[in-house]
Amino acid sequence: MNKRENERNPVETPAHDAAHDALAEELEALRDLFQKELDRAKNAPDDAALPVKDGAPDAPPDADEGPVCACCGAPLTDADADAPYCEECLTQMRTRPVHAAAALFVLAAFLLAAVGLYLFSDSAAQWRQLFSAQRAVQEHRLLDAADRYGDCFLMNADRDSVSLTGIKAYADLCRSLGDVDLAALLVDARFPGPLLKLPWNARYRALLKLQAQFAATEQVAIDIFGAYDDYTDAAVYEDVDAQLCALRTDDTYAPVAVEYIRYLLMKAAGKPAALQMQQLEQMEAVDDGCYTGYYLAAMIELAGETGGPDAARTYFQTAIERNGQDQNAYDAFVRVLRRQPAPDTAAIFSVAQAAQANAPARGKPVWLRLFAVSDLLRGDDAQALREMQLYMTACYEQQLSLTMEEWNLYALCAAAAGDEDACAQIETALGSAQLKLSPVIGRVRAGTWTAAEALRKDGGDIA
Amino acid sequence: MNGIDRVIRVLTAPGVWIRSFWVHLLCRIWAVPVTETRLFQNKATFGHLQHMAPPTVGAAFAIGFVPALLNRLLALLLFLSSLLGLFLFRMTGWVALSANTLAFWFAFSLYVNTYPPAEHARRMQTMLRGQGTRAQKILLAPGTFCCAVGSFLERRGVTFLLACAGLAALVLWQGALFAAIARWLPNLEG
């Protein structure tokens, strides 16, 4: 088929279906008209049937005029007689300008693509942090994940456009780390109001409510506790506990907070470990995973006291499976292990190693401290002191302030290693803040106790 | 054109018109006479550019296949940011939200208006069978086949339905997809 033949046969398109119907109707009408005219001509007188034009006796009839252009109606020449259009019309058709609106849509599409690419590149850093945080969550490195999310939202603190997926994920993470305050703050500040009202975002609305309830419970508890000084007195204990229990029925207060404060009361009253453990289990029962950080580490220690290292290990495993970087859990389990009559130094060392492997950077102060404890128990006091010196540097780098228990451990390492200068320096530093080392350290310096004894019978003075 | 096709084409008008733009551009390159350019008609020819048959097999293939390719590429470019921004990361803020929504509509429209009408696809096949050289038949057959199948699916709304289903899946399994990508990507911490 050559070019000319192709032009004679326009492509059949969907439009041709409709056009075909229209043409059929038109032909039908023409046929009727033609039939009427024919009938009329047959009935007319003979002289009127064949009109003859004056002065043009040889003019050809209309039927012999030949094909005309389907576009302009001009007669087709021999050159283009086999095409439906004349050459002029075909040329015009070949050079027809593109539809302006279609061209505008193409421009708009490219403009949108450019804007999209800009938005993509603009958000790429934020998305990278979100993917990185999500990966950390998958690997149970919750503190690393929290750091990533924190960086991400810090980076975009002044931006209008932040990722809702990221906000939700960060709120969920804060919730599972027990930081409901931060989760509520995040939801309140960054979650778009209209979206928060949607039914599938109910859990984020619930965070705000829980945070308010917890704060209200704490406030009431401060008032209740403030009325007394000594909670070891049975009558005082009963009265405070009864007041706290009364809060359970009020929707203004969080049941989980009530149970937690009751546990604190038991602790302050010096109730047996088994009772405290029972109370924490009660707290766990009313908590939906928001405040595990409040009770899991305490449960490890209480289980150690009541059931020994094996009982503590169960809770420790639970805590580590949830968050491999739960430093409180590592700390608590090592405390349980070291307070045994014959501490399992290999187990302590392996816990320290696990802490190091799970949080090499973020958990550096913790695992250095655990290694120091392990070294002290193995009798390598000089190495323990070196670990604690590195620990001080790590705390300085991470801008962490030391607790009194941590100062005591540092002093214990110095005393055990016989470094009196370091002990004196620690004493001077604490003295300037009117703080004193634990008497346990004095016993080790005097040679009454060994470092291992101090770690076993510290009474909670040493980290 | 059936009713479903017509509704889809009206809903995804940008894709229809942009496709017509590419077809017109290619018709001008191959000097194919364009008989009808009115795109905004509320009838069977909505958004459809009518032209005469292309002179050669190559031209017929280009006019049928290149717009499909260009629409797909443009759709991919627009999907890149809009799908991530709207459905994966769900970016807030009016600028990002409106730009992503508009880009998504364009991308979706381009995606579901890719292939030529069935008659064009058939014409491509006929021309290739009748006039194509052996090399042309080998090289152009896959593209021609794609056009024929794509056109068949597109005109019956299958492409549209598949795109809608993909979108619904993305919305439903957004969390799982996010987690899967995070697991699959190389470690981004640095």
XYZ file of C-alpha atoms in Angstrom:
653
model
C 0.000 0.000 0.000
C 1.575 3.320 -0.983
C 1.278 6.711 0.647
C -1.516 7.836 -1.646
C -3.507 4.718 -0.956
C -3.096 5.254 2.787
C -4.387 8.770 2.494
C -7.423 7.527 0.625
C -8.246 5.268 3.538
C -8.327 7.334 6.715
C -7.748 5.335 9.836
C -10.911 3.976 11.353
C -11.279 5.385 14.789
C -13.920 5.114 17.457
C -15.250 8.356 16.085
C -15.937 6.579 12.827
C -18.556 4.411 14.448
C -20.581 7.475 15.302
C -19.749 9.092 11.952
C -20.800 5.971 10.136
C -24.239 6.045 11.748
C -24.637 9.698 10.853
C -23.593 8.996 7.261
C -26.046 6.146 6.990
C -28.856 8.410 8.163
C -27.799 11.077 5.693
C -27.697 8.597 2.815
C -31.134 7.361 3.789
C -32.479 10.935 3.670
C -30.795 11.495 0.297
C -32.299 8.325 -1.099
C -35.781 9.458 -0.050
C -35.197 12.860 -1.565
C -33.872 11.359 -4.766
C -36.841 9.005 -5.018
C -39.272 11.927 -4.556
C -37.517 13.979 -7.242
C -37.516 11.023 -9.593
C -41.224 10.444 -9.086
C -41.906 14.123 -9.632
C -39.853 14.148 -12.862
C -41.701 11.127 -14.170
C -45.065 12.783 -13.606
C -44.041 16.124 -15.082
C -44.754 17.155 -18.842
C -42.131 16.011 -21.347
C -40.813 19.498 -22.129
C -40.150 20.270 -18.492
C -38.397 16.960 -17.817
C -35.152 17.838 -19.614
C -34.230 21.514 -19.199
C -31.707 22.728 -21.668
C -29.392 25.599 -20.791
C -29.312 28.372 -23.310
C -25.963 28.850 -24.937
C -24.453 25.736 -23.380
C -25.824 22.849 -25.314
C -22.673 20.769 -24.793
C -22.171 21.396 -21.078
C -21.611 18.122 -19.202
C -24.200 17.061 -16.655
C -23.418 17.453 -12.885
C -22.779 13.746 -12.409
C -19.777 13.967 -14.672
C -18.083 16.864 -12.813
C -15.745 14.416 -11.011
C -14.748 14.115 -7.286
C -14.467 17.168 -5.054
C -12.341 17.822 -1.939
C -14.057 16.588 1.223
C -12.705 19.586 3.057
C -13.105 22.646 0.832
C -15.322 21.296 -1.950
C -12.930 22.232 -4.741
C -12.744 19.789 -7.637
C -9.881 17.359 -7.327
C -7.221 17.342 -10.018
C -5.943 14.248 -11.707
C -2.879 14.292 -9.410
C -4.938 13.989 -6.285
C -8.045 12.417 -7.679
C -7.549 9.285 -5.598
C -7.377 11.241 -2.284
C -10.411 12.631 -0.439
C -8.737 16.035 -0.067
C -7.107 18.432 -2.440
C -3.397 19.081 -2.220
C -3.859 22.475 -0.560
C -6.027 21.023 2.179
C -3.612 18.139 2.724
C -0.746 20.598 3.115
C -2.790 22.572 5.611
C -3.629 19.407 7.498
C -0.006 18.380 7.642
C 1.012 21.705 9.159
C -1.921 22.230 11.519
C -0.764 23.841 14.756
C -0.869 21.727 17.880
C -3.867 22.388 20.119
C -2.886 25.167 22.515
C -4.660 23.626 25.501
C -2.961 20.268 24.957
C 0.382 22.050 24.783
C -0.485 23.858 28.021
C -1.245 20.542 29.698
C 2.116 19.201 28.576
C 3.796 22.278 30.015
C 1.840 21.857 33.249
C 2.888 18.218 33.458
C 6.557 19.095 33.070
C 6.183 21.928 35.568
C 4.594 19.549 38.069
C 7.355 17.029 37.448
C 9.921 19.743 38.190
C 8.069 20.780 41.362
C 7.797 17.106 42.333
C 11.513 16.588 41.876
C 12.212 19.685 43.942
C 9.923 18.431 46.717
C 11.548 15.007 46.468
C 15.051 16.411 46.845
C 13.875 18.783 49.544
C 12.408 15.956 51.605
C 15.063 13.352 50.789
C 17.078 14.002 53.955
C 13.949 13.728 56.083
C 12.880 10.488 54.345
C 16.375 9.052 54.755
C 16.192 9.659 58.495
C 12.737 8.076 58.632
C 13.859 4.933 56.803
C 16.920 4.761 58.998
C 14.801 5.094 62.149
C 12.369 2.452 60.899
C 15.248 0.078 60.302
C 16.504 0.686 63.841
C 13.021 -0.108 65.188
C 13.018 -3.364 63.201
C 16.361 -4.253 64.752
C 15.057 -3.431 68.258
C 17.485 -0.519 68.573
C 14.869 1.790 69.963
C 17.236 4.437 71.324
C 18.962 4.777 67.959
C 15.523 5.021 66.368
C 14.518 7.718 68.837
C 17.706 9.638 67.992
C 16.948 9.387 64.264
C 13.364 10.550 64.685
C 14.542 13.295 67.006
C 17.076 14.490 64.405
C 14.414 14.303 61.726
C 11.913 16.472 63.567
C 14.590 18.771 64.924
C 15.781 19.242 61.344
C 12.266 20.122 60.292
C 11.156 22.024 63.383
C 10.452 25.201 61.426
C 9.011 23.518 58.351
C 5.414 23.443 57.380
C 5.774 20.133 55.577
C 6.651 17.106 57.685
C 5.864 13.460 57.236
C 2.722 12.241 58.965
C 4.090 8.699 58.722
C 7.142 9.884 60.638
C 5.077 11.702 63.262
C 3.001 8.574 63.882
C 6.041 6.311 64.008
C 7.857 8.627 66.418
C 4.779 8.924 68.640
C 4.462 5.127 68.687
C 8.135 4.786 69.558
C 7.940 7.333 72.381
C 4.899 5.488 73.642
C 6.688 2.151 73.715
C 9.721 3.749 75.369
C 7.434 5.041 78.095
C 7.877 8.693 77.138
C 4.198 9.501 76.795
C 4.886 13.164 77.531
C 7.076 13.500 74.438
C 4.615 11.495 72.346
C 1.760 13.763 73.415
C 3.853 16.859 72.809
C 4.672 15.655 69.311
C 1.063 14.824 68.489
C -0.126 18.118 69.898
C 2.450 20.198 68.021
C 2.818 18.451 64.662
C -0.212 16.258 64.010
C -2.606 18.191 61.727
C -5.790 18.862 63.714
C -8.356 17.758 61.113
C -6.522 14.469 60.563
C -6.322 13.791 64.294
C -10.107 13.712 64.424
C -10.310 10.813 61.968
C -11.457 7.497 63.484
C -8.294 5.582 62.578
C -6.176 8.113 64.485
C -7.964 7.428 67.780
C -4.825 5.975 69.387
C -3.037 9.312 68.951
C -5.944 11.195 70.496
C -5.804 8.657 73.332
C -2.150 9.569 73.920
C -3.107 13.149 74.651
C -5.792 11.970 77.059
C -3.467 9.514 78.786
C -0.774 12.114 79.221
C -3.254 14.553 80.770
C -4.620 11.838 83.063
C -1.132 10.775 84.157
C -0.110 14.367 84.914
C -3.337 14.928 86.866
C -2.731 11.750 88.890
C 0.826 12.792 89.673
C -0.380 16.189 90.834
C -2.993 14.683 93.151
C -0.453 12.155 94.446
C 1.959 14.973 95.330
C -0.821 16.562 97.418
C -1.645 13.236 99.105
C 2.005 12.379 99.831
C 2.725 15.927 100.991
C 0.503 15.495 104.039
C 2.890 12.956 105.590
C 6.598 12.525 106.229
C 7.002 8.910 107.235
C 5.303 6.259 105.110
C 6.712 3.338 107.026
C 4.023 3.950 109.631
C 1.258 1.412 108.967
C -1.585 3.879 109.561
C -0.054 6.469 107.256
C 0.553 3.817 104.619
C -3.032 2.593 104.798
C -4.441 6.117 104.597
C -2.314 7.141 101.602
C -3.000 3.851 99.849
C -6.748 4.210 100.402
C -6.703 7.727 98.966
C -4.766 6.489 95.937
C -7.146 3.564 95.420
C -10.078 6.001 95.462
C -8.604 7.679 92.344
C -9.117 4.485 90.332
C -12.833 5.151 89.906
C -12.365 8.690 88.592
C -11.913 9.041 84.831
C -9.794 12.150 85.387
C -6.927 9.956 86.546
C -4.935 7.244 84.790
C -5.252 3.785 86.408
C -1.690 2.961 85.335
C -0.429 6.050 87.151
C -2.389 5.130 90.281
C -0.787 1.660 90.312
C 2.662 3.108 89.717
C 2.301 5.579 92.574
C 1.059 2.790 94.828
C 4.271 0.909 93.962
C 6.336 3.973 94.877
C 4.450 4.159 98.148
C 5.253 0.501 98.868
C 8.899 1.167 98.099
C 8.968 4.184 100.366
C 7.221 2.175 103.087
C 9.814 -0.599 102.751
C 7.277 -3.276 101.895
C 8.623 -6.755 100.996
C 9.929 -7.351 97.477
C 7.205 -9.917 96.777
C 4.491 -7.351 97.524
C 6.213 -4.751 95.375
C 6.493 -7.285 92.586
C 2.791 -8.032 92.889
C 2.046 -4.327 92.640
C 4.161 -3.970 89.509
C 2.353 -6.909 87.946
C -0.888 -5.101 88.705
C 0.508 -2.034 86.971
C 1.538 -4.138 83.985
C -2.016 -5.492 83.781
C -3.573 -2.026 83.386
C -0.876 -0.693 81.084
C -1.174 -1.106 77.324
C 2.536 -0.895 76.666
C 2.981 2.821 77.297
C 4.855 2.692 80.586
C 7.007 -0.443 80.358
C 10.029 1.765 80.981
C 8.597 2.486 84.437
C 8.335 -1.077 85.652
C 10.343 -3.580 83.584
C 13.763 -2.764 85.086
C 12.280 -2.685 88.588
C 10.691 -6.079 87.954
C 14.091 -7.522 86.977
C 15.576 -6.441 90.303
C 12.574 -7.546 92.361
C 12.468 -10.902 90.577
C 16.160 -11.255 91.393
C 15.449 -10.577 95.051
C 12.508 -12.942 95.257
C 13.437 -15.704 92.828
C 17.159 -15.351 92.139
C 19.009 -14.732 88.845
C 16.958 -17.229 86.848
C 13.687 -15.456 87.657
C 15.327 -12.119 86.844
C 16.646 -13.464 83.543
C 13.093 -14.056 82.267
C 12.188 -10.393 82.746
C 15.577 -9.337 81.424
C 15.026 -11.338 78.217
C 11.563 -9.796 77.815
C 13.006 -6.322 78.176
C 15.860 -6.954 75.740
C 13.625 -8.512 73.106
C 11.485 -5.412 73.269
C 14.401 -3.004 73.173
C 17.918 -4.299 72.713
C 19.180 -0.936 73.960
C 17.284 -0.913 77.257
C 20.142 0.286 79.440
C 18.074 0.103 82.611
C 17.508 -3.591 81.959
C 21.246 -4.296 81.537
C 21.985 -2.303 84.670
C 19.283 -4.029 86.710
C 20.287 -7.520 85.642
C 23.965 -6.904 86.405
C 22.950 -5.601 89.858
C 21.013 -8.832 90.420
C 23.991 -10.937 89.313
C 26.632 -9.085 91.317
C 24.590 -9.256 94.539
C 24.574 -13.035 94.542
C 26.775 -14.744 97.175
C 28.992 -16.077 94.382
C 28.610 -13.650 91.487
C 28.729 -15.187 88.022
C 31.462 -12.987 86.542
C 31.227 -14.648 83.137
C 27.517 -13.854 82.987
C 28.158 -10.242 83.977
C 30.845 -9.966 81.308
C 28.526 -11.384 78.658
C 25.752 -8.934 79.645
C 28.242 -6.084 79.298
C 29.261 -7.444 75.907
C 25.614 -7.660 74.806
C 25.072 -4.070 75.930
C 28.115 -3.023 73.900
C 27.013 -4.952 70.815
C 23.463 -3.559 70.874
C 24.370 0.061 71.514
C 28.022 0.620 70.675
C 27.751 4.405 70.564
C 24.591 5.410 72.367
C 25.094 2.962 75.252
C 28.837 3.507 75.646
C 28.673 4.942 79.194
C 26.524 2.019 80.342
C 28.584 -0.798 78.917
C 31.831 0.811 80.074
C 30.386 0.895 83.599
C 29.270 -2.720 83.324
C 32.735 -3.760 82.148
C 34.188 -1.899 85.132
C 31.935 -3.898 87.481
C 32.924 -7.107 85.714
C 36.637 -6.233 86.038
C 36.245 -5.392 89.722
C 34.626 -8.756 90.399
C 37.380 -10.550 88.479
C 39.995 -8.695 90.515
C 41.349 -6.583 87.638
C 41.025 -3.309 89.563
C 43.437 -1.267 87.410
C 41.470 -2.160 84.291
C 38.226 -1.298 86.100
C 39.610 2.153 86.912
C 40.630 2.647 83.285
C 37.107 1.686 82.188
C 35.635 4.217 84.596
C 37.958 6.931 83.331
C 36.757 6.185 79.817
C 33.248 6.202 81.218
C 33.740 9.748 82.533
C 34.925 10.860 79.089
C 31.936 9.193 77.419
C 29.566 10.917 79.847
C 31.227 14.234 79.122
C 30.912 13.629 75.367
C 27.254 12.710 75.665
C 26.668 15.572 78.113
C 25.388 13.226 80.798
C 25.537 14.186 84.449
C 26.594 11.519 86.926
C 24.367 10.206 89.680
C 25.701 9.775 93.221
C 25.747 5.995 92.689
C 27.945 6.413 89.617
C 30.378 8.652 91.541
C 30.518 5.954 94.197
C 31.396 3.303 91.598
C 34.151 5.511 90.226
C 35.519 6.049 93.723
C 35.251 2.308 94.428
C 37.347 1.534 91.346
C 39.935 4.131 92.398
C 40.007 2.793 95.967
C 40.293 -0.804 94.804
C 43.135 0.139 92.432
C 44.849 2.002 95.295
C 44.703 5.329 93.469
C 44.326 7.647 96.443
C 44.809 10.755 94.316
C 41.805 9.881 92.182
C 39.765 9.183 95.357
C 40.772 12.550 96.825
C 39.866 14.319 93.581
C 36.437 12.692 93.564
C 35.896 13.663 97.205
C 36.912 17.254 96.489
C 34.614 17.431 93.460
C 31.674 16.100 95.463
C 32.527 18.206 98.501
C 32.183 21.393 96.459
C 28.570 20.359 95.912
C 28.151 19.342 99.581
C 27.944 15.691 98.657
C 29.720 12.772 100.299
C 30.863 9.361 99.135
C 29.071 6.306 100.492
C 30.468 4.780 103.704
C 30.995 1.613 101.652
C 33.873 3.343 99.867
C 35.451 4.253 103.215
C 35.396 0.573 104.187
C 37.135 -0.425 100.955
C 39.758 2.320 101.403
C 40.328 1.162 104.961
C 40.736 -2.403 103.728
C 37.763 -3.672 105.762
C 35.832 -4.757 102.614
C 36.985 -5.968 99.239
C 35.550 -4.373 96.081
C 33.506 -7.535 95.430
C 31.981 -7.300 98.930
C 31.178 -3.642 98.357
C 29.377 -4.497 95.135
C 27.431 -7.268 96.843
C 26.457 -5.383 99.998
C 26.259 -1.831 98.660
C 22.691 -1.247 99.836
C 21.927 0.501 96.585
C 24.722 3.068 96.976
C 26.761 1.876 93.992
C 25.629 1.958 90.400
C -16.333 4.249 22.719
C -18.364 2.719 25.500
C -19.711 4.527 28.546
C -17.017 3.373 30.945
C -14.258 4.412 28.590
C -15.870 7.807 28.174
C -16.183 8.422 31.920
C -12.573 7.341 32.467
C -11.357 9.609 29.710
C -13.200 12.592 31.152
C -11.867 11.862 34.647
C -8.351 11.504 33.327
C -8.521 14.297 30.775
C -4.931 15.553 31.221
C -3.574 12.177 30.146
C -5.879 12.062 27.100
C -4.897 15.523 25.934
C -1.201 15.053 26.576
C -1.310 11.820 24.571
C -3.021 13.678 21.737
C -0.267 16.276 21.898
C 2.419 13.624 21.355
C 0.395 12.071 18.500
C 0.005 15.451 16.813
C 3.695 16.172 17.224
C 4.608 12.863 15.598
C 2.066 13.394 12.815
C 3.770 16.664 12.001
C 7.178 14.989 11.979
C 5.954 12.340 9.493
C 3.740 14.810 7.578
C 0.597 12.820 8.316
C -2.496 14.972 7.670
C -4.487 15.625 10.834
C -8.174 15.824 10.008
C -9.625 16.783 13.388
C -7.935 18.639 16.241
C -10.879 19.625 18.427
C -10.034 17.869 21.674
C -12.643 19.394 23.996
C -15.740 17.806 22.561
C -18.375 16.211 24.725
C -18.891 13.323 22.346
C -17.213 10.209 21.043
C -14.185 12.109 19.850
C -13.416 13.529 23.314
C -9.705 14.185 23.442
C -9.140 12.157 20.303
C -6.974 13.405 17.480
C -8.098 12.161 14.067
C -5.462 11.748 11.427
C -4.971 9.885 8.191
C -3.026 6.677 7.981
C 0.737 7.062 8.386
C 2.769 6.547 5.196
C 5.134 3.852 6.441
C 5.294 1.018 8.948
C 7.880 2.958 10.982
C 5.659 6.018 11.148
C 2.628 3.950 12.133
C 4.651 2.290 14.873
C 6.065 5.591 16.116
C 2.667 7.286 16.203
C 1.195 4.336 18.081
C 4.049 3.478 20.410
C 6.086 6.608 21.149
C 3.194 8.485 22.843
C 2.730 5.421 25.046
C 6.376 5.518 25.993
C 6.383 9.262 26.622
C 3.213 9.099 28.715
C 4.646 6.278 30.788
C 7.934 8.096 31.366
C 6.194 11.307 32.317
C 3.836 9.356 34.589
C 6.824 7.698 36.248
C 8.460 11.063 36.846
C 5.271 12.463 38.364
C 4.561 9.319 40.394
C 8.044 9.368 41.912
C 7.423 12.314 44.154
C 3.632 12.296 44.399
C 3.217 8.664 45.464
C 5.951 8.936 48.073
C 4.740 12.302 49.304
C 1.030 11.485 49.354
C 0.826 7.832 50.288
C 4.118 6.642 51.750
C 5.382 9.567 53.815
C 2.069 11.455 53.821
C 3.612 14.899 53.802
C 1.621 17.595 55.556
C 1.532 21.286 54.650
C -0.551 22.929 51.974
C 2.153 23.462 49.365
C 3.375 19.864 49.405
C -0.138 18.483 49.692
C -1.593 20.440 46.763
C 1.449 19.998 44.504
C 1.544 16.269 45.210
C -2.199 15.870 44.681
C -2.096 17.651 41.329
C 0.991 15.738 40.258
C -0.672 12.497 41.276
C -3.792 13.272 39.215
C -1.627 14.019 36.182
C 0.474 10.894 36.739
C -2.600 8.721 37.140
C -4.193 10.246 34.024
C -1.068 9.673 31.988
C -0.809 6.119 33.249
C -4.341 5.139 32.222
C -4.199 6.882 28.827
C -1.154 5.371 27.306
C -2.106 3.219 24.359
C -3.596 4.118 20.968
C -7.243 3.291 20.132
C -7.922 -0.315 19.191
C -8.309 0.585 15.496
C -4.865 2.167 15.457
C -3.360 -0.851 17.138
C -5.009 -3.141 14.578
C -3.792 -0.892 11.787
C -0.245 -1.134 13.166
C -0.489 -4.912 13.148
C -1.921 -5.046 9.623
C 0.703 -2.702 8.234
C 3.494 -4.603 9.939
C 2.191 -7.897 8.602
C 1.595 -6.603 5.080
C 4.378 -4.110 4.457
C 6.983 -4.715 7.147
C 10.371 -6.112 6.288
C 11.731 -9.078 8.217
C 13.861 -6.794 10.422
C 10.886 -4.517 11.103
C 8.739 -7.482 12.010
C 11.316 -8.718 14.519
C 12.042 -5.334 16.011
C 8.581 -3.828 16.084
C 6.479 -6.869 16.872
C 6.868 -6.696 20.694
C 5.925 -2.997 20.772
C 3.017 -3.571 18.402
C 1.813 -6.470 20.515
C 2.087 -4.320 23.670
C 0.043 -1.600 21.973
C -2.636 -4.094 20.913
C -2.943 -5.678 24.368
C -2.638 -2.352 26.199
C -5.256 -0.790 23.970
C -7.617 -3.718 24.528
C -7.235 -3.445 28.309
C -7.316 0.324 28.379
C -10.521 0.712 26.383
C -12.318 -1.725 28.677
C -11.237 0.136 31.808
C -8.952 -2.657 33.007
C -5.907 -0.382 33.248
C -7.945 2.114 35.231
C -9.206 -0.576 37.591
C -5.722 -2.017 38.042
C -4.343 1.436 38.834
C -7.147 1.991 41.370
C -6.478 -1.405 42.938
C -2.765 -0.618 43.195
C -3.591 2.668 44.848
C -5.946 1.024 47.330
C -3.285 -1.559 48.151
C -0.765 1.207 48.727
C -3.115 3.010 51.111
C -4.024 -0.188 52.974
C -0.524 -1.588 53.281
C 1.330 1.679 53.597
C 2.896 0.666 56.918
C 4.024 -2.720 55.661
C 5.462 -1.172 52.519
C 7.309 1.452 54.523
C 8.786 -1.251 56.759
C 9.698 -3.427 53.781
C 11.494 -0.582 52.003
C 13.365 0.315 55.189
C 14.486 -3.319 55.509
C 15.364 -3.636 51.847
C 17.285 -0.377 51.467
C 20.998 -0.420 52.230
C 21.892 0.883 55.664
C 21.335 4.615 55.482
C 22.947 5.498 58.764
C 26.063 7.462 58.259
